[in-house]
Each structure stands twice: as C-alpha cells, then as structure tokens.
Amino acid sequence: MPNYNKNKGKKFETKIANIVDKHCNRLIKTNAINELRVKRSPFSGIAKDEQGDVDLGIFREYLPNLVIECKKWNRLNFNNNIFKVLNEVKRIWQQYKEMYGDKDVVLVFEANRGKPYALTNIQLQLPNICYNNLYLYEFEQFIEKYIQIQMKK
C-alpha cells in the first residue's frame, strides 16, 4: 500500500509540474531545451536545499521566489467539514513556510478525482477563499496569474 500511495504522489507532482510548464512556456519566452523545462523534482521530499516538489528548470531565473509543494490526499473530503480541511492544509503550509522562509510558498493539494487547489499567503485578484490570512485558489488560475505578475516586475 505505501508504494501505491507514493506513486500517486509522484503522479500528482508530475501533473502539477506539467501545468506549471504549460503556463511558463506560454507566458515566458525562452529558447530553453526540454531538459531545462519544468518537471517533478527528482529529489522531492528528500533534499534539504531543494526548492520544492516542482523543479522550475530554466524558469527559476524568472520565478526565483516560487516554491511549490504538493500533497495528494486519499481521504480528503470537502463534503465533511471544510474548516477541518482548511485547518489541516494551513498546518502543513505553515511547516513549509517555516522551512522556506521568505519564499512564495504554495501548497498544492487535491483529493481523489478532484481539482488541484493552491493555498498560499499571496493575495491575487482572483476568486478565492480567505482563511486566517491565507488564500485558497484553483491552482491553474493561480499559477497563470502569478506568472503574469512576476513577468511585469
């Protein structure tokens, strides 16, 4: 069972990396080759100095503060108690924030067969749920807007 859950986590990280790659390639102009593109970090969960579960490759130059951590939950259920879910996600996000300090930490999570959501302290002009000074977004909307804003700086 643990290997099955580990594989689901790796697949989820790859899915999120592919979403980020799609938006980076569309919004950031570069001549990078495929090996330098966004992908799941090969050291996800084990390297102390890495920058999250998603390796931004050449796009790290354009998005230096972005750290994406991924969490796939088998038993996450938004139909039960939304505040219990938000408290758990907030607790995990805070652990990553302590680890990465002043970086733009984004915790991406989803339940089985659900949409990926992003929890962060970054406030964007997008539909969101604000909970204890953190913002919950649909991940694809969030990452597209985040990249657009970073490219204007």
PDB file of C-alpha atoms in Angstrom:
ATOM      1  CA  MET A   1       0.000   0.000   0.000  1.00  0.00           C
ATOM      2  CA  PRO A   2       2.758   2.575   0.795  1.00  0.00           C
ATOM      3  CA  ASN A   3       4.279   2.229  -2.712  1.00  0.00           C
ATOM      4  CA  TYR A   4       0.843   2.751  -4.268  1.00  0.00           C
ATOM      5  CA  ASN A   5       0.385   5.985  -2.283  1.00  0.00           C
ATOM      6  CA  LYS A   6       3.940   7.081  -3.107  1.00  0.00           C
ATOM      7  CA  ASN A   7       3.276   6.517  -6.816  1.00  0.00           C
ATOM      8  CA  LYS A   8       0.039   8.534  -6.599  1.00  0.00           C
ATOM      9  CA  GLY A   9       2.030  11.355  -5.008  1.00  0.00           C
ATOM     10  CA  LYS A  10       4.672  11.231  -7.751  1.00  0.00           C
ATOM     11  CA  LYS A  11       1.969  11.261 -10.438  1.00  0.00           C
ATOM     12  CA  PHE A  12       0.344  14.262  -8.767  1.00  0.00           C
ATOM     13  CA  GLU A  13       3.667  16.126  -8.603  1.00  0.00           C
ATOM     14  CA  THR A  14       4.218  15.375 -12.298  1.00  0.00           C
ATOM     15  CA  LYS A  15       0.701  16.613 -13.112  1.00  0.00           C
ATOM     16  CA  ILE A  16       1.355  19.888 -11.258  1.00  0.00           C
ATOM     17  CA  ALA A  17       4.772  20.288 -12.931  1.00  0.00           C
ATOM     18  CA  ASN A  18       3.102  19.836 -16.337  1.00  0.00           C
ATOM     19  CA  ILE A  19       0.542  22.537 -15.528  1.00  0.00           C
ATOM     20  CA  VAL A  20       3.296  24.938 -14.447  1.00  0.00           C
ATOM     21  CA  ASP A  21       5.337  24.072 -17.544  1.00  0.00           C
ATOM     22  CA  LYS A  22       2.354  24.773 -19.827  1.00  0.00           C
ATOM     23  CA  HIS A  23       1.848  28.246 -18.363  1.00  0.00           C
ATOM     24  CA  CYS A  24       5.572  29.048 -18.205  1.00  0.00           C
ATOM     25  CA  ASN A  25       6.033  28.099 -21.850  1.00  0.00           C
ATOM     26  CA  ARG A  26       3.065  30.233 -22.865  1.00  0.00           C
ATOM     27  CA  LEU A  27       3.895  33.295 -20.753  1.00  0.00           C
ATOM     28  CA  ILE A  28       7.710  33.320 -20.583  1.00  0.00           C
ATOM     29  CA  LYS A  29       9.713  33.458 -23.794  1.00  0.00           C
ATOM     30  CA  THR A  30      12.927  31.445 -23.688  1.00  0.00           C
ATOM     31  CA  ASN A  31      14.947  29.242 -26.022  1.00  0.00           C
ATOM     32  CA  ALA A  32      15.404  26.530 -23.394  1.00  0.00           C
ATOM     33  CA  ILE A  33      15.650  22.924 -24.427  1.00  0.00           C
ATOM     34  CA  ASN A  34      13.374  20.262 -22.932  1.00  0.00           C
ATOM     35  CA  GLU A  35      15.865  19.198 -20.246  1.00  0.00           C
ATOM     36  CA  LEU A  36      15.660  22.677 -18.756  1.00  0.00           C
ATOM     37  CA  ARG A  37      11.861  22.791 -18.564  1.00  0.00           C
ATOM     38  CA  VAL A  38       9.617  22.375 -15.529  1.00  0.00           C
ATOM     39  CA  LYS A  39       9.422  18.857 -14.138  1.00  0.00           C
ATOM     40  CA  ARG A  40       8.846  16.957 -10.927  1.00  0.00           C
ATOM     41  CA  SER A  41      11.880  17.324  -8.711  1.00  0.00           C
ATOM     42  CA  PRO A  42      13.844  14.067  -8.686  1.00  0.00           C
ATOM     43  CA  PHE A  43      14.735  14.823  -5.052  1.00  0.00           C
ATOM     44  CA  SER A  44      11.172  15.548  -3.972  1.00  0.00           C
ATOM     45  CA  GLY A  45      10.847  15.053  -0.245  1.00  0.00           C
ATOM     46  CA  ILE A  46      14.494  14.170   0.457  1.00  0.00           C
ATOM     47  CA  ALA A  47      16.810  17.074  -0.430  1.00  0.00           C
ATOM     48  CA  LYS A  48      17.341  19.715   2.228  1.00  0.00           C
ATOM     49  CA  ASP A  49      18.249  22.618  -0.054  1.00  0.00           C
ATOM     50  CA  GLU A  50      15.859  21.991  -2.928  1.00  0.00           C
ATOM     51  CA  GLN A  51      13.112  24.400  -3.893  1.00  0.00           C
ATOM     52  CA  GLY A  52      10.002  22.270  -3.502  1.00  0.00           C
ATOM     53  CA  ASP A  53       8.400  19.336  -5.305  1.00  0.00           C
ATOM     54  CA  VAL A  54       8.482  21.076  -8.687  1.00  0.00           C
ATOM     55  CA  ASP A  55      11.810  21.831 -10.381  1.00  0.00           C
ATOM     56  CA  LEU A  56      11.311  25.041 -12.350  1.00  0.00           C
ATOM     57  CA  GLY A  57      14.384  24.450 -14.516  1.00  0.00           C
ATOM     58  CA  ILE A  58      15.269  27.498 -16.636  1.00  0.00           C
ATOM     59  CA  PHE A  59      12.157  29.279 -15.367  1.00  0.00           C
ATOM     60  CA  ARG A  60      13.697  29.539 -11.862  1.00  0.00           C
ATOM     61  CA  GLU A  61      15.526  32.575 -13.293  1.00  0.00           C
ATOM     62  CA  TYR A  62      12.155  34.263 -13.907  1.00  0.00           C
ATOM     63  CA  LEU A  63      10.361  32.922 -10.810  1.00  0.00           C
ATOM     64  CA  PRO A  64      13.150  32.918  -8.195  1.00  0.00           C
ATOM     65  CA  ASN A  65      10.899  33.008  -5.124  1.00  0.00           C
ATOM     66  CA  LEU A  66       8.335  30.398  -6.129  1.00  0.00           C
ATOM     67  CA  VAL A  67       8.266  27.165  -4.117  1.00  0.00           C
ATOM     68  CA  ILE A  68       5.582  24.595  -4.923  1.00  0.00           C
ATOM     69  CA  GLU A  69       4.913  21.749  -2.515  1.00  0.00           C
ATOM     70  CA  CYS A  70       2.351  19.086  -3.461  1.00  0.00           C
ATOM     71  CA  LYS A  71       0.049  16.999  -1.312  1.00  0.00           C
ATOM     72  CA  LYS A  72      -2.277  14.305  -2.649  1.00  0.00           C
ATOM     73  CA  TRP A  73      -4.901  13.120  -0.143  1.00  0.00           C
ATOM     74  CA  ASN A  74      -6.810   9.874  -0.449  1.00  0.00           C
ATOM     75  CA  ARG A  75      -9.292  10.749   2.265  1.00  0.00           C
ATOM     76  CA  LEU A  76      -9.685  14.490   1.742  1.00  0.00           C
ATOM     77  CA  ASN A  77     -13.383  15.233   1.527  1.00  0.00           C
ATOM     78  CA  PHE A  78     -14.753  18.744   1.129  1.00  0.00           C
ATOM     79  CA  ASN A  79     -18.254  17.491   1.882  1.00  0.00           C
ATOM     80  CA  ASN A  80     -17.453  16.829   5.531  1.00  0.00           C
ATOM     81  CA  ASN A  81     -16.109  19.799   7.479  1.00  0.00           C
ATOM     82  CA  ILE A  82     -14.480  22.498   5.339  1.00  0.00           C
ATOM     83  CA  PHE A  83     -12.874  24.115   8.401  1.00  0.00           C
ATOM     84  CA  LYS A  84     -11.231  20.841   9.411  1.00  0.00           C
ATOM     85  CA  VAL A  85      -9.822  20.550   5.891  1.00  0.00           C
ATOM     86  CA  LEU A  86      -8.616  24.162   5.882  1.00  0.00           C
ATOM     87  CA  ASN A  87      -7.011  23.802   9.313  1.00  0.00           C
ATOM     88  CA  GLU A  88      -5.090  20.722   8.191  1.00  0.00           C
ATOM     89  CA  VAL A  89      -3.930  22.351   4.949  1.00  0.00           C
ATOM     90  CA  LYS A  90      -2.959  25.516   6.851  1.00  0.00           C
ATOM     91  CA  ARG A  91      -0.897  23.468   9.337  1.00  0.00           C
ATOM     92  CA  ILE A  92       1.024  21.793   6.507  1.00  0.00           C
ATOM     93  CA  TRP A  93       1.518  25.109   4.653  1.00  0.00           C
ATOM     94  CA  GLN A  94       2.929  26.688   7.839  1.00  0.00           C
ATOM     95  CA  GLN A  95       5.509  23.895   8.138  1.00  0.00           C
ATOM     96  CA  TYR A  96       6.702  24.575   4.594  1.00  0.00           C
ATOM     97  CA  LYS A  97       6.692  28.339   5.182  1.00  0.00           C
ATOM     98  CA  GLU A  98       8.964  27.874   8.203  1.00  0.00           C
ATOM     99  CA  MET A  99      11.281  25.714   6.095  1.00  0.00           C
ATOM    100  CA  TYR A 100      11.465  28.129   3.118  1.00  0.00           C
ATOM    101  CA  GLY A 101      11.265  31.470   4.947  1.00  0.00           C
ATOM    102  CA  ASP A 102      10.570  34.478   2.735  1.00  0.00           C
ATOM    103  CA  LYS A 103       9.914  32.455  -0.441  1.00  0.00           C
ATOM    104  CA  ASP A 104       6.486  32.426  -2.128  1.00  0.00           C
ATOM    105  CA  VAL A 105       5.330  29.081  -0.723  1.00  0.00           C
ATOM    106  CA  VAL A 106       2.380  27.463  -2.484  1.00  0.00           C
ATOM    107  CA  LEU A 107       0.871  24.245  -1.178  1.00  0.00           C
ATOM    108  CA  VAL A 108      -0.963  22.468  -3.992  1.00  0.00           C
ATOM    109  CA  PHE A 109      -3.358  19.744  -2.972  1.00  0.00           C
ATOM    110  CA  GLU A 110      -6.231  17.689  -4.244  1.00  0.00           C
ATOM    111  CA  ALA A 111      -8.494  14.860  -3.224  1.00  0.00           C
ATOM    112  CA  ASN A 112      -9.001  11.824  -5.416  1.00  0.00           C
ATOM    113  CA  ARG A 113     -10.503  12.802  -8.760  1.00  0.00           C
ATOM    114  CA  GLY A 114     -10.681  16.436  -7.685  1.00  0.00           C
ATOM    115  CA  LYS A 115      -9.281  19.717  -8.918  1.00  0.00           C
ATOM    116  CA  PRO A 116      -5.919  20.891  -7.633  1.00  0.00           C
ATOM    117  CA  TYR A 117      -6.097  23.839  -5.259  1.00  0.00           C
ATOM    118  CA  ALA A 118      -3.367  26.208  -4.074  1.00  0.00           C
ATOM    119  CA  LEU A 119      -3.038  27.552  -0.534  1.00  0.00           C
ATOM    120  CA  THR A 120      -0.695  30.487  -0.039  1.00  0.00           C
ATOM    121  CA  ASN A 121      -0.337  33.833   1.677  1.00  0.00           C
ATOM    122  CA  ILE A 122      -0.167  35.588  -1.713  1.00  0.00           C
ATOM    123  CA  GLN A 123      -3.214  37.688  -2.424  1.00  0.00           C
ATOM    124  CA  LEU A 124      -4.172  37.925  -6.097  1.00  0.00           C
ATOM    125  CA  GLN A 125      -7.162  39.415  -7.881  1.00  0.00           C
ATOM    126  CA  LEU A 126      -8.795  36.037  -8.457  1.00  0.00           C
ATOM    127  CA  PRO A 127     -11.759  34.241  -6.940  1.00  0.00           C
ATOM    128  CA  ASN A 128     -10.537  32.813  -3.650  1.00  0.00           C
ATOM    129  CA  ILE A 129     -11.410  31.783  -0.145  1.00  0.00           C
ATOM    130  CA  CYS A 130      -9.582  33.775   2.516  1.00  0.00           C
ATOM    131  CA  TYR A 131      -8.998  31.821   5.722  1.00  0.00           C
ATOM    132  CA  ASN A 132      -6.768  33.089   8.548  1.00  0.00           C
ATOM    133  CA  ASN A 133      -4.784  35.374   6.207  1.00  0.00           C
ATOM    134  CA  LEU A 134      -4.214  32.561   3.704  1.00  0.00           C
ATOM    135  CA  TYR A 135      -5.821  32.315   0.277  1.00  0.00           C
ATOM    136  CA  LEU A 136      -7.237  29.258  -1.426  1.00  0.00           C
ATOM    137  CA  TYR A 137      -7.338  29.316  -5.235  1.00  0.00           C
ATOM    138  CA  GLU A 138      -7.929  26.909  -8.070  1.00  0.00           C
ATOM    139  CA  PHE A 139      -4.331  26.064  -8.919  1.00  0.00           C
ATOM    140  CA  GLU A 140      -4.393  26.685 -12.679  1.00  0.00           C
ATOM    141  CA  GLN A 141      -5.886  30.144 -12.259  1.00  0.00           C
ATOM    142  CA  PHE A 142      -3.390  30.937  -9.518  1.00  0.00           C
ATOM    143  CA  ILE A 143      -0.243  29.864 -11.380  1.00  0.00           C
ATOM    144  CA  GLU A 144      -1.221  31.684 -14.561  1.00  0.00           C
ATOM    145  CA  LYS A 145      -1.864  34.946 -12.690  1.00  0.00           C
ATOM    146  CA  TYR A 146       1.257  34.552 -10.528  1.00  0.00           C
ATOM    147  CA  ILE A 147       3.490  34.146 -13.593  1.00  0.00           C
ATOM    148  CA  GLN A 148       1.850  37.125 -15.327  1.00  0.00           C
ATOM    149  CA  ILE A 149       2.518  39.336 -12.312  1.00  0.00           C
ATOM    150  CA  GLN A 150       6.124  38.147 -11.940  1.00  0.00           C
ATOM    151  CA  MET A 151       6.824  38.899 -15.606  1.00  0.00           C
ATOM    152  CA  LYS A 152       5.696  42.511 -15.137  1.00  0.00           C
ATOM    153  CA  LYS A 153       8.223  43.140 -12.351  1.00  0.00           C
TER     154      LYS A 153
END
